[in-house]
CSV table of C-alpha atoms in Angstrom, one decimal:
chain,number,residue,atom,x,y,z
A,1,MET,CA,74.7,7.5,76.5
A,2,PHE,CA,76.4,8.5,73.3
A,3,LEU,CA,74.5,11.7,73.3
A,4,LYS,CA,75.5,12.4,76.8
A,5,SER,CA,79.2,11.9,76.0
A,6,GLN,CA,78.8,14.1,72.9
A,7,LEU,CA,77.3,16.9,75.1
A,8,ARG,CA,80.2,16.6,77.6
A,9,ILE,CA,82.7,16.9,74.9
A,10,TYR,CA,80.9,19.9,73.4
A,11,PHE,CA,80.7,21.7,76.7
A,12,LEU,CA,84.3,20.9,77.6
A,13,PHE,CA,85.4,22.2,74.2
A,14,PHE,CA,83.2,25.3,74.5
A,15,PHE,CA,84.3,26.2,78.0
A,16,ALA,CA,88.0,25.3,77.3
A,17,ASN,CA,87.8,27.7,74.3
A,18,ARG,CA,86.2,30.4,76.3
A,19,PHE,CA,88.5,29.9,79.3
A,20,THR,CA,91.6,30.0,77.0
A,21,GLU,CA,90.4,33.4,75.6
A,22,PHE,CA,90.0,34.7,79.1
A,23,LEU,CA,93.5,33.5,80.1
A,24,GLU,CA,95.0,35.1,77.1
A,25,GLU,CA,93.3,38.5,77.8
A,26,ASP,CA,94.3,38.2,81.5
A,27,ASP,CA,97.9,37.4,80.6
A,28,ALA,CA,98.0,40.6,78.4
A,29,ASP,CA,96.6,42.7,81.2
A,30,LEU,CA,99.1,41.2,83.7
A,31,GLU,CA,102.0,42.0,81.4
A,32,GLU,CA,100.7,45.6,81.0
A,33,THR,CA,100.4,45.9,84.8
A,34,GLN,CA,103.9,44.6,85.3
A,35,ASP,CA,105.2,47.2,82.8
A,36,VAL,CA,103.5,50.0,84.7
A,37,ILE,CA,104.9,48.7,88.0
A,38,GLU,CA,108.4,48.7,86.5
A,39,ARG,CA,108.0,52.3,85.2
A,40,ILE,CA,106.8,53.3,88.7
A,41,ARG,CA,109.9,51.7,90.2
A,42,LYS,CA,112.1,53.6,87.8
A,43,GLN,CA,110.4,56.9,88.6
A,44,ALA,CA,110.7,56.2,92.3
A,45,THR,CA,114.5,55.7,91.8
A,46,ARG,CA,114.7,59.0,89.9
A,47,LEU,CA,112.7,60.7,92.7
A,48,ALA,CA,115.1,59.3,95.3
A,49,GLN,CA,118.1,60.5,93.3
A,50,HIS,CA,116.5,63.9,92.6
A,51,PHE,CA,115.8,64.5,96.3
A,52,CYS,CA,119.2,63.0,97.4
A,53,GLU,CA,117.6,60.1,99.2
A,54,ASN,CA,119.0,56.7,99.8
A,55,GLU,CA,117.6,54.6,96.9
A,56,LYS,CA,117.5,51.4,99.0
A,57,LYS,CA,115.6,53.0,101.9
A,58,PHE,CA,113.4,55.2,99.8
A,59,ASN,CA,109.7,54.5,100.5
A,60,LEU,CA,107.5,55.9,97.7
A,61,ASP,CA,104.3,55.8,99.8
A,62,GLU,CA,105.9,57.7,102.6
A,63,PHE,CA,107.4,60.3,100.1
A,64,LEU,CA,104.0,60.8,98.4
A,65,SER,CA,102.3,61.2,101.8
A,66,THR,CA,104.8,63.8,102.9
A,67,PHE,CA,104.6,65.6,99.5
A,68,ARG,CA,100.8,65.6,99.7
A,69,GLN,CA,101.0,67.3,103.2
A,70,PHE,CA,103.5,69.8,101.8
A,71,CYS,CA,101.2,70.7,98.9
A,72,GLY,CA,98.3,71.1,101.3
A,73,LYS,CA,100.3,73.4,103.5
A,74,VAL,CA,101.3,75.5,100.5
A,75,LYS,CA,97.7,75.9,99.5
A,76,ALA,CA,96.7,76.8,103.0
A,77,CYS,CA,99.5,79.4,103.0
A,78,GLN,CA,98.3,80.9,99.7
A,79,GLN,CA,94.8,81.1,101.1
A,80,GLU,CA,96.1,82.8,104.2
A,81,LEU,CA,98.0,85.3,102.1
A,82,GLU,CA,94.9,86.1,100.0
A,83,THR,CA,92.9,86.6,103.1
A,84,GLN,CA,95.5,88.9,104.6
A,85,ARG,CA,95.7,90.9,101.3
A,86,GLN,CA,91.9,91.3,101.3
A,87,LYS,CA,92.0,92.3,105.0
A,88,GLU,CA,94.7,94.9,104.3
A,89,GLU,CA,92.6,96.3,101.3
A,90,THR,CA,89.6,96.6,103.6
A,91,GLU,CA,91.7,98.3,106.3
A,92,GLU,CA,93.2,100.7,103.7
A,93,LYS,CA,89.7,101.6,102.4
A,94,ARG,CA,88.5,102.2,106.0
A,95,ARG,CA,91.6,104.3,106.7
A,96,LYS,CA,91.0,106.4,103.6
A,97,ALA,CA,87.3,106.9,104.5
A,98,GLN,CA,88.4,108.0,108.0
A,99,GLU,CA,90.9,110.5,106.5
A,100,ASP,CA,88.2,111.8,104.2
A,101,LYS,CA,85.9,112.3,107.1
A,102,VAL,CA,88.6,114.1,109.1
A,103,ASP,CA,89.3,116.3,106.0
A,104,ARG,CA,85.7,117.2,105.7
A,105,ARG,CA,85.6,118.1,109.4
A,106,LYS,CA,88.7,120.2,108.9
A,107,VAL,CA,87.0,122.1,106.1
A,108,CYS,CA,84.1,122.8,108.3
A,109,PHE,CA,86.3,123.9,111.2
A,110,ASN,CA,88.7,125.8,109.0
A,111,PRO,CA,89.9,128.8,111.0
A,112,SER,CA,89.8,131.2,108.1
A,113,THR,CA,86.2,130.2,107.3
A,114,LYS,CA,85.3,130.5,111.0
A,115,THR,CA,86.9,133.9,111.4
A,116,GLU,CA,85.2,135.1,108.1
A,117,ASP,CA,81.8,133.9,109.4
A,118,ARG,CA,82.5,135.7,112.8
A,119,LYS,CA,83.4,138.9,110.9
A,120,ILE,CA,80.2,138.8,108.9
A,121,VAL,CA,78.1,138.1,112.0
A,122,ASP,CA,79.9,140.8,114.0
A,123,ASN,CA,79.4,143.3,111.2
A,124,ILE,CA,75.7,142.6,111.0
A,125,VAL,CA,75.4,142.8,114.8
A,126,ASP,CA,77.3,146.2,114.8
A,127,GLU,CA,75.0,147.5,112.1
A,128,ILE,CA,71.9,146.5,114.1
A,129,ARG,CA,73.3,148.2,117.2
A,130,ARG,CA,73.9,151.4,115.3
A,131,GLY,CA,70.3,151.3,114.0
A,132,LYS,CA,71.1,150.4,110.5
A,133,VAL,CA,69.2,147.2,110.4
A,134,LEU,CA,69.0,145.9,106.8
A,135,ARG,CA,66.6,143.5,105.3
A,136,ARG,CA,66.2,142.2,101.8
A,137,LEU,CA,63.6,143.7,99.7
A,138,SER,CA,60.8,141.7,98.3
A,139,SER,CA,60.7,141.4,94.5
A,140,SER,CA,57.9,144.0,94.2
A,141,GLU,CA,59.9,146.5,96.4
A,142,LYS,CA,63.0,145.9,94.2
A,143,GLU,CA,61.0,146.7,91.1
A,144,GLN,CA,59.9,150.0,92.7
A,145,CYS,CA,63.6,150.9,93.4
A,146,ASP,CA,64.7,150.1,89.8
A,147,GLY,CA,66.3,146.8,90.8
A,148,ARG,CA,68.8,148.4,93.2
A,149,ASP,CA,69.4,146.8,96.6
A,150,VAL,CA,68.2,149.4,99.1
A,151,ALA,CA,68.6,149.3,102.9
A,152,ILE,CA,65.3,149.9,104.8
A,153,PRO,CA,65.5,150.7,108.5
A,154,ILE,CA,63.2,148.6,110.7
A,155,ALA,CA,62.0,149.0,114.3
A,156,ALA,CA,64.1,148.0,117.3
A,157,ASP,CA,61.9,145.0,118.2
A,158,LYS,CA,62.4,143.6,114.8
A,159,ALA,CA,66.1,144.2,115.2
A,160,ARG,CA,66.1,142.1,118.4
A,161,PHE,CA,64.3,139.4,116.6
A,162,LEU,CA,66.9,139.5,113.8
A,163,VAL,CA,69.7,139.2,116.3
A,164,GLN,CA,68.1,136.2,118.0
A,165,TRP,CA,67.6,134.7,114.5
A,166,LEU,CA,71.3,135.2,113.6
A,167,VAL,CA,72.5,133.7,116.9
A,168,THR,CA,70.4,130.6,116.2
A,169,ILE,CA,71.8,130.3,112.7
A,170,VAL,CA,75.4,130.7,114.1
A,171,LEU,CA,74.7,128.0,116.7
A,172,ASN,CA,73.3,125.7,114.1
A,173,LEU,CA,76.3,126.2,111.9
A,174,THR,CA,78.7,125.3,114.6
A,175,CYS,CA,76.6,122.2,115.5
A,176,CYS,CA,76.5,121.0,111.9
A,177,CYS,CA,80.3,121.2,111.5
A,178,ALA,CA,81.0,119.3,114.7
């Protein structure tokens, strides 16, 4: 029985000692938590004053919820602006590409170039009609003529073939530029 009572005393002392340590740590944590809560209340009062709210009716949870929604909408607006900027850049690039394409077509359809081409073709056709059909010399024929470009008359059937060939080239040129 004595041993039993000794054990009880030992366990009570042991647990009381441990429990006392726990209570002391818990009291320190509780004081720290109360200090934090007091600082939050002071900050809430400062927020209410800053935003010209009634300090007695100011609800911190409601304010934080509204402020979170506001920040979310600001972020959404920033994303929308970035998307719009990228869209405008893409549109600008497409517009410039379209302008470049139109400019290239204008160069192809340039009236001065077209009239010059027509003059060249008309001159060749006139020379063929007069019987002065010209052809380029092969490299061996050029050597025989001391490297000078010499016009050699050719037969009428070859002239017709040359006219058809020139017409085909002119048609192809007009199709390419379109």
